[in-house]
Amino acid sequence: MVANGNASGKGVSYTIDLENFSKHLKAFYSHWKENKINFWGGSDAIVIATPPASEDLRYLKSSALNLWLYGLEFPETIMVFMDKQIHFLCGQKKAALLNEAKKSTKDTVGAETVMHIKEKNDAGTALMDDIFQAISKSSGNGSPIVAYIAKEAPEGNLLELWSDKLKTSSLQLADVTTGFSELFAVKNNTEITNIKKAAFLSSSVMKHFVVPKLEKIIDEEKKVTHSSLMEDTEKAVQEPAKVKVKLKADNVDICYPPIFQSGGEFDLRPSASSNEENLYYDSASVIICAVGSRYNS
């Protein structure tokens, strides 16, 4: 099955959509080569270090690339993309899954797949050294530029060790956060359809759940907290059938916890949260609600 999740290897069988993978890998390499100076820092290698899995809603470029290329996330995995090679540092189960794309990688961009398999109790130091040697050999000028996502702080022992070694190496470093933003900005037909479905779900939640609920609270003069409204609205997003939307519940999620604010104190940042204060309403008051949905990640 093709899944959107993370490759934790806990008894679930996954396969990579090789057609989608090839299209996106080709687009990635083409964008890198065509915009090497403007968006990719003149880099000879691009390093992606994906942090451990988390229950928190996070928008990381590393996770986004995993999903964009492979259809699922590879936590605690280091990927190094070069012209002639792509290196992976990960555990055995993730390596077996990533190997499925080995032939497609070679056929699509002419790059060899090199696996560095880390045993459970191994810190990974020697494997990292092998990757650094490969990076150094990849550049004809002897001083390769390595691109990474500077805004993503390393998490966990593996990524912290990698980050320390990267920053203390003789390699030139370049931040390519903007490069990935540009790469992901262009959507194919499938992605546009997913966005439309997510937008329709958000609209339906607002129309068939949020507005009627707020009207009832106001009409009946109930005392309901912003945080309670947040929880109820989150459940509505995750149960599409209840808001007259024919989408599989397994494929939907929230973009962020729904935000309810009233009483004249407003925070318009996407990171705002619903507090424990009661919803405030009178004839001149304003209630702000923000709802966002995701479909197929």
PDB file of C-alpha atoms in Angstrom:
ATOM      1  CA  MET A   1       0.000   0.000   0.000  1.00  0.00           C
ATOM      2  CA  VAL A   2       1.052   3.595  -0.481  1.00  0.00           C
ATOM      3  CA  ALA A   3       0.797   5.531   2.757  1.00  0.00           C
ATOM      4  CA  ASN A   4       1.216   9.017   4.102  1.00  0.00           C
ATOM      5  CA  GLY A   5       2.773   8.617   7.512  1.00  0.00           C
ATOM      6  CA  ASN A   6       6.226   7.851   8.864  1.00  0.00           C
ATOM      7  CA  ALA A   7       8.435   4.880   8.170  1.00  0.00           C
ATOM      8  CA  SER A   8       8.721   3.628  11.715  1.00  0.00           C
ATOM      9  CA  GLY A   9       8.720   0.025  10.581  1.00  0.00           C
ATOM     10  CA  LYS A  10       6.196  -1.074  13.209  1.00  0.00           C
ATOM     11  CA  GLY A  11       4.480  -3.935  11.431  1.00  0.00           C
ATOM     12  CA  VAL A  12       2.969  -1.926   8.596  1.00  0.00           C
ATOM     13  CA  SER A  13       3.774  -2.643   4.961  1.00  0.00           C
ATOM     14  CA  TYR A  14       4.569   0.326   2.704  1.00  0.00           C
ATOM     15  CA  THR A  15       5.573   0.710  -0.896  1.00  0.00           C
ATOM     16  CA  ILE A  16       6.811   3.848  -2.616  1.00  0.00           C
ATOM     17  CA  ASP A  17       4.846   5.222  -5.555  1.00  0.00           C
ATOM     18  CA  LEU A  18       7.738   5.006  -8.011  1.00  0.00           C
ATOM     19  CA  GLU A  19       6.022   6.985 -10.756  1.00  0.00           C
ATOM     20  CA  ASN A  20       5.390   9.919  -8.424  1.00  0.00           C
ATOM     21  CA  PHE A  21       8.874   9.549  -6.952  1.00  0.00           C
ATOM     22  CA  SER A  22      10.545   9.721 -10.367  1.00  0.00           C
ATOM     23  CA  LYS A  23       8.572  12.826 -11.393  1.00  0.00           C
ATOM     24  CA  HIS A  24       9.437  14.675  -8.201  1.00  0.00           C
ATOM     25  CA  LEU A  25      13.080  13.576  -8.094  1.00  0.00           C
ATOM     26  CA  LYS A  26      13.534  14.784 -11.682  1.00  0.00           C
ATOM     27  CA  ALA A  27      11.868  18.097 -10.797  1.00  0.00           C
ATOM     28  CA  PHE A  28      14.110  18.443  -7.724  1.00  0.00           C
ATOM     29  CA  TYR A  29      17.348  17.866  -9.633  1.00  0.00           C
ATOM     30  CA  SER A  30      16.244  20.059 -12.542  1.00  0.00           C
ATOM     31  CA  HIS A  31      15.364  22.941 -10.217  1.00  0.00           C
ATOM     32  CA  TRP A  32      18.656  22.507  -8.366  1.00  0.00           C
ATOM     33  CA  LYS A  33      20.726  22.562 -11.554  1.00  0.00           C
ATOM     34  CA  GLU A  34      18.815  25.406 -13.215  1.00  0.00           C
ATOM     35  CA  ASN A  35      18.764  27.637 -10.101  1.00  0.00           C
ATOM     36  CA  LYS A  36      21.955  26.501  -8.414  1.00  0.00           C
ATOM     37  CA  ILE A  37      23.206  29.988  -7.584  1.00  0.00           C
ATOM     38  CA  ASN A  38      19.919  31.846  -6.995  1.00  0.00           C
ATOM     39  CA  PHE A  39      18.164  29.362  -4.698  1.00  0.00           C
ATOM     40  CA  TRP A  40      20.573  26.545  -3.831  1.00  0.00           C
ATOM     41  CA  GLY A  41      23.647  28.453  -2.653  1.00  0.00           C
ATOM     42  CA  GLY A  42      25.885  27.098  -5.438  1.00  0.00           C
ATOM     43  CA  SER A  43      25.794  23.779  -3.575  1.00  0.00           C
ATOM     44  CA  ASP A  44      27.513  20.561  -4.640  1.00  0.00           C
ATOM     45  CA  ALA A  45      25.505  18.510  -2.144  1.00  0.00           C
ATOM     46  CA  ILE A  46      22.186  18.984  -0.341  1.00  0.00           C
ATOM     47  CA  VAL A  47      21.797  17.507   3.136  1.00  0.00           C
ATOM     48  CA  ILE A  48      18.392  16.659   4.593  1.00  0.00           C
ATOM     49  CA  ALA A  49      18.271  15.558   8.248  1.00  0.00           C
ATOM     50  CA  THR A  50      14.768  14.537   9.332  1.00  0.00           C
ATOM     51  CA  PRO A  51      14.145  14.639  13.103  1.00  0.00           C
ATOM     52  CA  PRO A  52      12.485  11.917  15.215  1.00  0.00           C
ATOM     53  CA  ALA A  53       8.725  11.506  14.882  1.00  0.00           C
ATOM     54  CA  SER A  54       6.598  13.856  16.969  1.00  0.00           C
ATOM     55  CA  GLU A  55       2.938  14.126  17.917  1.00  0.00           C
ATOM     56  CA  ASP A  56       3.191  17.900  17.539  1.00  0.00           C
ATOM     57  CA  LEU A  57       2.006  19.587  14.338  1.00  0.00           C
ATOM     58  CA  ARG A  58       5.163  20.832  12.668  1.00  0.00           C
ATOM     59  CA  TYR A  59       5.933  22.205   9.238  1.00  0.00           C
ATOM     60  CA  LEU A  60       9.479  21.130   8.465  1.00  0.00           C
ATOM     61  CA  LYS A  61      11.079  21.302   5.043  1.00  0.00           C
ATOM     62  CA  SER A  62      12.862  18.004   5.758  1.00  0.00           C
ATOM     63  CA  SER A  63       9.597  16.181   6.452  1.00  0.00           C
ATOM     64  CA  ALA A  64       7.953  17.892   3.479  1.00  0.00           C
ATOM     65  CA  LEU A  65      10.678  16.609   1.143  1.00  0.00           C
ATOM     66  CA  ASN A  66      10.275  13.079   2.513  1.00  0.00           C
ATOM     67  CA  LEU A  67       6.547  13.172   1.824  1.00  0.00           C
ATOM     68  CA  TRP A  68       6.953  14.892  -1.539  1.00  0.00           C
ATOM     69  CA  LEU A  69       9.443  12.322  -2.822  1.00  0.00           C
ATOM     70  CA  TYR A  70       8.544   9.083  -1.072  1.00  0.00           C
ATOM     71  CA  GLY A  71       4.965   9.540   0.148  1.00  0.00           C
ATOM     72  CA  LEU A  72       5.899   9.104   3.796  1.00  0.00           C
ATOM     73  CA  GLU A  73       8.241  10.524   6.394  1.00  0.00           C
ATOM     74  CA  PHE A  74      11.585   8.982   7.351  1.00  0.00           C
ATOM     75  CA  PRO A  75      12.322  10.142  10.909  1.00  0.00           C
ATOM     76  CA  GLU A  76      15.901  10.044  12.217  1.00  0.00           C
ATOM     77  CA  THR A  77      17.252   9.717   8.693  1.00  0.00           C
ATOM     78  CA  ILE A  78      19.984  11.680   6.946  1.00  0.00           C
ATOM     79  CA  MET A  79      19.825  12.073   3.165  1.00  0.00           C
ATOM     80  CA  VAL A  80      22.611  13.581   1.087  1.00  0.00           C
ATOM     81  CA  PHE A  81      21.849  14.397  -2.541  1.00  0.00           C
ATOM     82  CA  MET A  82      24.751  14.779  -4.948  1.00  0.00           C
ATOM     83  CA  ASP A  83      25.098  14.784  -8.706  1.00  0.00           C
ATOM     84  CA  LYS A  84      26.198  11.159  -9.040  1.00  0.00           C
ATOM     85  CA  GLN A  85      25.180   9.690  -5.692  1.00  0.00           C
ATOM     86  CA  ILE A  86      22.447   9.853  -3.061  1.00  0.00           C
ATOM     87  CA  HIS A  87      23.509   8.735   0.420  1.00  0.00           C
ATOM     88  CA  PHE A  88      21.191   7.578   3.208  1.00  0.00           C
ATOM     89  CA  LEU A  89      22.086   7.116   6.869  1.00  0.00           C
ATOM     90  CA  CYS A  90      19.316   5.222   8.650  1.00  0.00           C
ATOM     91  CA  GLY A  91      18.264   1.938  10.220  1.00  0.00           C
ATOM     92  CA  GLN A  92      17.835  -1.385   8.433  1.00  0.00           C
ATOM     93  CA  LYS A  93      14.047  -1.217   7.936  1.00  0.00           C
ATOM     94  CA  LYS A  94      14.115   2.275   6.453  1.00  0.00           C
ATOM     95  CA  ALA A  95      17.027   1.299   4.227  1.00  0.00           C
ATOM     96  CA  ALA A  96      15.064  -1.669   2.871  1.00  0.00           C
ATOM     97  CA  LEU A  97      12.153   0.608   1.995  1.00  0.00           C
ATOM     98  CA  LEU A  98      14.317   3.320   0.432  1.00  0.00           C
ATOM     99  CA  ASN A  99      16.078   0.680  -1.648  1.00  0.00           C
ATOM    100  CA  GLU A 100      12.804   0.200  -3.535  1.00  0.00           C
ATOM    101  CA  ALA A 101      13.567   3.465  -5.334  1.00  0.00           C
ATOM    102  CA  LYS A 102      17.168   2.524  -6.162  1.00  0.00           C
ATOM    103  CA  LYS A 103      16.588   1.632  -9.822  1.00  0.00           C
ATOM    104  CA  SER A 104      14.228   4.559 -10.400  1.00  0.00           C
ATOM    105  CA  THR A 105      16.824   6.914  -8.928  1.00  0.00           C
ATOM    106  CA  LYS A 106      19.476   5.653 -11.338  1.00  0.00           C
ATOM    107  CA  ASP A 107      17.133   5.772 -14.331  1.00  0.00           C
ATOM    108  CA  THR A 108      15.752   9.237 -13.496  1.00  0.00           C
ATOM    109  CA  VAL A 109      18.806  11.299 -12.514  1.00  0.00           C
ATOM    110  CA  GLY A 110      21.697   8.893 -13.042  1.00  0.00           C
ATOM    111  CA  ALA A 111      22.582   8.829  -9.351  1.00  0.00           C
ATOM    112  CA  GLU A 112      23.751   5.757  -7.472  1.00  0.00           C
ATOM    113  CA  THR A 113      22.036   4.975  -4.144  1.00  0.00           C
ATOM    114  CA  VAL A 114      24.454   4.389  -1.261  1.00  0.00           C
ATOM    115  CA  MET A 115      23.137   3.034   2.048  1.00  0.00           C
ATOM    116  CA  HIS A 116      24.831   3.566   5.407  1.00  0.00           C
ATOM    117  CA  ILE A 117      22.935   1.318   7.787  1.00  0.00           C
ATOM    118  CA  LYS A 118      23.161   2.254  11.459  1.00  0.00           C
ATOM    119  CA  GLU A 119      22.846  -0.463  14.071  1.00  0.00           C
ATOM    120  CA  LYS A 120      20.659   0.256  17.082  1.00  0.00           C
ATOM    121  CA  ASN A 121      23.457   0.960  19.575  1.00  0.00           C
ATOM    122  CA  ASP A 122      25.804   2.621  17.092  1.00  0.00           C
ATOM    123  CA  ALA A 123      26.148   6.412  17.321  1.00  0.00           C
ATOM    124  CA  GLY A 124      26.843   6.511  13.584  1.00  0.00           C
ATOM    125  CA  THR A 125      30.155   8.409  13.740  1.00  0.00           C
ATOM    126  CA  ALA A 126      32.069   6.172  11.317  1.00  0.00           C
ATOM    127  CA  LEU A 127      29.162   6.129   8.869  1.00  0.00           C
ATOM    128  CA  MET A 128      29.020   9.919   8.931  1.00  0.00           C
ATOM    129  CA  ASP A 129      32.742  10.095   8.224  1.00  0.00           C
ATOM    130  CA  ASP A 130      32.207   7.922   5.148  1.00  0.00           C
ATOM    131  CA  ILE A 131      29.534  10.323   3.898  1.00  0.00           C
ATOM    132  CA  PHE A 132      31.756  13.368   4.483  1.00  0.00           C
ATOM    133  CA  GLN A 133      34.528  11.687   2.481  1.00  0.00           C
ATOM    134  CA  ALA A 134      32.087  11.039  -0.361  1.00  0.00           C
ATOM    135  CA  ILE A 135      30.993  14.681  -0.320  1.00  0.00           C
ATOM    136  CA  SER A 136      34.605  15.878  -0.454  1.00  0.00           C
ATOM    137  CA  LYS A 137      35.330  13.630  -3.434  1.00  0.00           C
ATOM    138  CA  SER A 138      32.216  14.825  -5.279  1.00  0.00           C
ATOM    139  CA  SER A 139      33.576  18.298  -5.945  1.00  0.00           C
ATOM    140  CA  GLY A 140      36.188  18.888  -8.595  1.00  0.00           C
ATOM    141  CA  ASN A 141      37.423  22.062  -6.904  1.00  0.00           C
ATOM    142  CA  GLY A 142      38.260  20.330  -3.606  1.00  0.00           C
ATOM    143  CA  SER A 143      36.117  22.701  -1.540  1.00  0.00           C
ATOM    144  CA  PRO A 144      32.494  21.546  -1.908  1.00  0.00           C
ATOM    145  CA  ILE A 145      29.544  23.647  -0.812  1.00  0.00           C
ATOM    146  CA  VAL A 146      27.014  21.721   1.254  1.00  0.00           C
ATOM    147  CA  ALA A 147      23.450  23.011   1.476  1.00  0.00           C
ATOM    148  CA  TYR A 148      21.258  22.380   4.494  1.00  0.00           C
ATOM    149  CA  ILE A 149      18.096  23.755   6.122  1.00  0.00           C
ATOM    150  CA  ALA A 150      19.550  26.171   8.644  1.00  0.00           C
ATOM    151  CA  LYS A 151      16.266  26.956  10.418  1.00  0.00           C
ATOM    152  CA  GLU A 152      15.659  23.363  11.480  1.00  0.00           C
ATOM    153  CA  ALA A 153      17.428  22.747  14.795  1.00  0.00           C
ATOM    154  CA  PRO A 154      18.777  19.180  15.164  1.00  0.00           C
ATOM    155  CA  GLU A 155      16.757  16.865  17.414  1.00  0.00           C
ATOM    156  CA  GLY A 156      17.922  13.599  18.920  1.00  0.00           C
ATOM    157  CA  ASN A 157      21.415  12.151  19.300  1.00  0.00           C
ATOM    158  CA  LEU A 158      21.874  11.208  15.632  1.00  0.00           C
ATOM    159  CA  LEU A 159      20.988  14.624  14.208  1.00  0.00           C
ATOM    160  CA  GLU A 160      22.851  16.527  16.925  1.00  0.00           C
ATOM    161  CA  LEU A 161      26.021  14.550  16.222  1.00  0.00           C
ATOM    162  CA  TRP A 162      25.577  15.073  12.470  1.00  0.00           C
ATOM    163  CA  SER A 163      25.044  18.817  12.941  1.00  0.00           C
ATOM    164  CA  ASP A 164      28.157  19.143  15.104  1.00  0.00           C
ATOM    165  CA  LYS A 165      30.282  17.278  12.574  1.00  0.00           C
ATOM    166  CA  LEU A 166      28.848  19.283   9.690  1.00  0.00           C
ATOM    167  CA  LYS A 167      29.492  22.645  11.320  1.00  0.00           C
ATOM    168  CA  THR A 168      33.027  21.767  12.458  1.00  0.00           C
ATOM    169  CA  SER A 169      34.015  20.292   9.087  1.00  0.00           C
ATOM    170  CA  SER A 170      35.991  22.141   6.433  1.00  0.00           C
ATOM    171  CA  LEU A 171      32.972  22.117   4.131  1.00  0.00           C
ATOM    172  CA  GLN A 172      31.361  25.372   3.033  1.00  0.00           C
ATOM    173  CA  LEU A 173      27.753  25.592   4.234  1.00  0.00           C
ATOM    174  CA  ALA A 174      24.776  27.283   2.572  1.00  0.00           C
ATOM    175  CA  ASP A 175      21.192  27.669   3.765  1.00  0.00           C
ATOM    176  CA  VAL A 176      18.687  26.489   1.119  1.00  0.00           C
ATOM    177  CA  THR A 177      15.391  26.983   2.939  1.00  0.00           C
ATOM    178  CA  THR A 178      14.315  29.325   0.128  1.00  0.00           C
ATOM    179  CA  GLY A 179      15.198  26.718  -2.484  1.00  0.00           C
ATOM    180  CA  PHE A 180      12.751  24.229  -1.015  1.00  0.00           C
ATOM    181  CA  SER A 181      10.054  26.887  -0.714  1.00  0.00           C
ATOM    182  CA  GLU A 182      10.441  27.583  -4.427  1.00  0.00           C
ATOM    183  CA  LEU A 183      10.499  23.870  -5.279  1.00  0.00           C
ATOM    184  CA  PHE A 184       7.320  23.059  -3.343  1.00  0.00           C
ATOM    185  CA  ALA A 185       5.439  26.139  -4.598  1.00  0.00           C
ATOM    186  CA  VAL A 186       4.707  24.500  -7.953  1.00  0.00           C
ATOM    187  CA  LYS A 187       1.884  21.980  -7.575  1.00  0.00           C
ATOM    188  CA  ASN A 188       0.932  19.182  -9.953  1.00  0.00           C
ATOM    189  CA  ASN A 189      -2.686  18.242 -10.700  1.00  0.00           C
ATOM    190  CA  THR A 190      -2.884  15.700  -7.875  1.00  0.00           C
ATOM    191  CA  GLU A 191      -1.542  18.172  -5.327  1.00  0.00           C
ATOM    192  CA  ILE A 192      -3.933  20.879  -6.525  1.00  0.00           C
ATOM    193  CA  THR A 193      -6.827  18.436  -6.112  1.00  0.00           C
ATOM    194  CA  ASN A 194      -5.680  17.620  -2.578  1.00  0.00           C
ATOM    195  CA  ILE A 195      -5.532  21.324  -1.740  1.00  0.00           C
ATOM    196  CA  LYS A 196      -9.036  21.848  -3.122  1.00  0.00           C
ATOM    197  CA  LYS A 197     -10.375  18.958  -1.040  1.00  0.00           C
ATOM    198  CA  ALA A 198      -8.716  20.339   2.097  1.00  0.00           C
ATOM    199  CA  ALA A 199     -10.131  23.807   1.386  1.00  0.00           C
ATOM    200  CA  PHE A 200     -13.618  22.367   0.807  1.00  0.00           C
ATOM    201  CA  LEU A 201     -13.419  20.532   4.127  1.00  0.00           C
ATOM    202  CA  SER A 202     -12.387  23.728   5.958  1.00  0.00           C
ATOM    203  CA  SER A 203     -15.243  25.628   4.332  1.00  0.00           C
ATOM    204  CA  SER A 204     -17.745  22.898   5.215  1.00  0.00           C
ATOM    205  CA  VAL A 205     -16.590  22.775   8.830  1.00  0.00           C
ATOM    206  CA  MET A 206     -17.104  26.525   9.069  1.00  0.00           C
ATOM    207  CA  LYS A 207     -20.504  26.425   7.344  1.00  0.00           C
ATOM    208  CA  HIS A 208     -22.030  23.287   8.848  1.00  0.00           C
ATOM    209  CA  PHE A 209     -20.409  23.222  12.291  1.00  0.00           C
ATOM    210  CA  VAL A 210     -18.731  26.413  13.513  1.00  0.00           C
ATOM    211  CA  VAL A 211     -21.337  28.992  12.469  1.00  0.00           C
ATOM    212  CA  PRO A 212     -24.375  26.971  13.668  1.00  0.00           C
ATOM    213  CA  LYS A 213     -22.616  26.202  16.955  1.00  0.00           C
ATOM    214  CA  LEU A 214     -21.733  29.843  17.596  1.00  0.00           C
ATOM    215  CA  GLU A 215     -25.272  30.937  16.707  1.00  0.00           C
ATOM    216  CA  LYS A 216     -26.701  28.436  19.182  1.00  0.00           C
ATOM    217  CA  ILE A 217     -24.319  29.522  21.946  1.00  0.00           C
ATOM    218  CA  ILE A 218     -25.258  33.164  21.426  1.00  0.00           C
ATOM    219  CA  ASP A 219     -29.005  32.492  21.135  1.00  0.00           C
ATOM    220  CA  GLU A 220     -29.044  30.365  24.282  1.00  0.00           C
ATOM    221  CA  GLU A 221     -26.533  32.633  26.095  1.00  0.00           C
ATOM    222  CA  LYS A 222     -24.298  29.698  27.021  1.00  0.00           C
ATOM    223  CA  LYS A 223     -20.884  29.948  28.611  1.00  0.00           C
ATOM    224  CA  VAL A 224     -18.375  28.065  26.467  1.00  0.00           C
ATOM    225  CA  THR A 225     -14.602  28.473  26.509  1.00  0.00           C
ATOM    226  CA  HIS A 226     -12.491  29.176  23.439  1.00  0.00           C
ATOM    227  CA  SER A 227     -10.481  26.006  24.129  1.00  0.00           C
ATOM    228  CA  SER A 228     -13.657  23.909  24.249  1.00  0.00           C
ATOM    229  CA  LEU A 229     -14.712  25.289  20.870  1.00  0.00           C
ATOM    230  CA  MET A 230     -11.255  24.457  19.564  1.00  0.00           C
ATOM    231  CA  GLU A 231     -11.532  20.810  20.650  1.00  0.00           C
ATOM    232  CA  ASP A 232     -15.026  20.378  19.193  1.00  0.00           C
ATOM    233  CA  THR A 233     -13.999  21.955  15.888  1.00  0.00           C
ATOM    234  CA  GLU A 234     -10.914  19.765  15.642  1.00  0.00           C
ATOM    235  CA  LYS A 235     -13.147  16.709  15.974  1.00  0.00           C
ATOM    236  CA  ALA A 236     -15.388  18.085  13.220  1.00  0.00           C
ATOM    237  CA  VAL A 237     -12.416  18.407  10.848  1.00  0.00           C
ATOM    238  CA  GLN A 238     -11.393  14.831  11.580  1.00  0.00           C
ATOM    239  CA  GLU A 239     -14.917  13.475  10.975  1.00  0.00           C
ATOM    240  CA  PRO A 240     -15.754  14.777   7.451  1.00  0.00           C
ATOM    241  CA  ALA A 241     -19.045  12.886   7.151  1.00  0.00           C
ATOM    242  CA  LYS A 242     -20.525  14.964   9.984  1.00  0.00           C
ATOM    243  CA  VAL A 243     -20.046  18.156   7.959  1.00  0.00           C
ATOM    244  CA  LYS A 244     -21.427  16.641   4.731  1.00  0.00           C
ATOM    245  CA  VAL A 245     -18.032  15.972   3.121  1.00  0.00           C
ATOM    246  CA  LYS A 246     -17.307  12.646   1.405  1.00  0.00           C
ATOM    247  CA  LEU A 247     -13.655  12.240   2.318  1.00  0.00           C
ATOM    248  CA  LYS A 248     -12.049   9.342   4.173  1.00  0.00           C
ATOM    249  CA  ALA A 249     -11.363  10.312   7.773  1.00  0.00           C
ATOM    250  CA  ASP A 250      -7.968   8.559   7.607  1.00  0.00           C
ATOM    251  CA  ASN A 251      -6.822  11.023   4.920  1.00  0.00           C
ATOM    252  CA  VAL A 252      -7.671  14.261   6.739  1.00  0.00           C
ATOM    253  CA  ASP A 253      -6.142  16.199   9.600  1.00  0.00           C
ATOM    254  CA  ILE A 254      -5.998  19.724  10.963  1.00  0.00           C
ATOM    255  CA  CYS A 255      -3.414  22.258   9.752  1.00  0.00           C
ATOM    256  CA  TYR A 256      -3.246  23.660  13.285  1.00  0.00           C
ATOM    257  CA  PRO A 257      -5.525  23.580  16.331  1.00  0.00           C
ATOM    258  CA  PRO A 258      -8.583  25.715  15.431  1.00  0.00           C
ATOM    259  CA  ILE A 259      -8.320  29.230  16.842  1.00  0.00           C
ATOM    260  CA  PHE A 260     -11.199  30.989  18.606  1.00  0.00           C
ATOM    261  CA  GLN A 261     -10.798  34.504  19.990  1.00  0.00           C
ATOM    262  CA  SER A 262     -13.198  37.125  21.339  1.00  0.00           C
ATOM    263  CA  GLY A 263     -13.445  39.827  23.969  1.00  0.00           C
ATOM    264  CA  GLY A 264     -11.295  42.376  22.164  1.00  0.00           C
ATOM    265  CA  GLU A 265      -7.986  40.528  22.661  1.00  0.00           C
ATOM    266  CA  PHE A 266      -6.812  39.147  19.326  1.00  0.00           C
ATOM    267  CA  ASP A 267      -3.613  37.507  18.108  1.00  0.00           C
ATOM    268  CA  LEU A 268      -3.609  37.225  14.315  1.00  0.00           C
ATOM    269  CA  ARG A 269      -0.490  35.082  14.047  1.00  0.00           C
ATOM    270  CA  PRO A 270      -0.892  31.488  12.759  1.00  0.00           C
ATOM    271  CA  SER A 271       0.713  30.335  16.014  1.00  0.00           C
ATOM    272  CA  ALA A 272      -2.073  31.847  18.138  1.00  0.00           C
ATOM    273  CA  SER A 273      -3.986  29.518  20.449  1.00  0.00           C
ATOM    274  CA  SER A 274      -7.465  29.316  21.942  1.00  0.00           C
ATOM    275  CA  ASN A 275      -7.362  30.281  25.624  1.00  0.00           C
ATOM    276  CA  GLU A 276      -9.519  29.201  28.565  1.00  0.00           C
ATOM    277  CA  GLU A 277     -11.638  32.381  28.577  1.00  0.00           C
ATOM    278  CA  ASN A 278     -15.351  32.129  27.795  1.00  0.00           C
ATOM    279  CA  LEU A 279     -16.569  33.227  24.395  1.00  0.00           C
ATOM    280  CA  TYR A 280     -17.569  36.882  24.671  1.00  0.00           C
ATOM    281  CA  TYR A 281     -20.510  38.146  22.675  1.00  0.00           C
ATOM    282  CA  ASP A 282     -22.757  41.187  22.637  1.00  0.00           C
ATOM    283  CA  SER A 283     -24.266  43.331  19.901  1.00  0.00           C
ATOM    284  CA  ALA A 284     -20.964  45.075  19.161  1.00  0.00           C
ATOM    285  CA  SER A 285     -18.459  42.267  19.769  1.00  0.00           C
ATOM    286  CA  VAL A 286     -16.243  40.434  17.288  1.00  0.00           C
ATOM    287  CA  ILE A 287     -15.505  36.720  17.263  1.00  0.00           C
ATOM    288  CA  ILE A 288     -12.559  35.467  15.245  1.00  0.00           C
ATOM    289  CA  CYS A 289     -12.248  31.849  14.168  1.00  0.00           C
ATOM    290  CA  ALA A 290      -9.493  30.251  12.078  1.00  0.00           C
ATOM    291  CA  VAL A 291      -9.817  26.709  10.749  1.00  0.00           C
ATOM    292  CA  GLY A 292      -7.417  24.873   8.453  1.00  0.00           C
ATOM    293  CA  SER A 293      -7.510  21.317   7.101  1.00  0.00           C
ATOM    294  CA  ARG A 294      -5.052  18.971   5.468  1.00  0.00           C
ATOM    295  CA  TYR A 295      -5.791  16.235   2.943  1.00  0.00           C
ATOM    296  CA  ASN A 296      -3.247  13.529   2.110  1.00  0.00           C
ATOM    297  CA  SER A 297      -0.623  15.410   4.109  1.00  0.00           C
TER     298      SER A 297
END
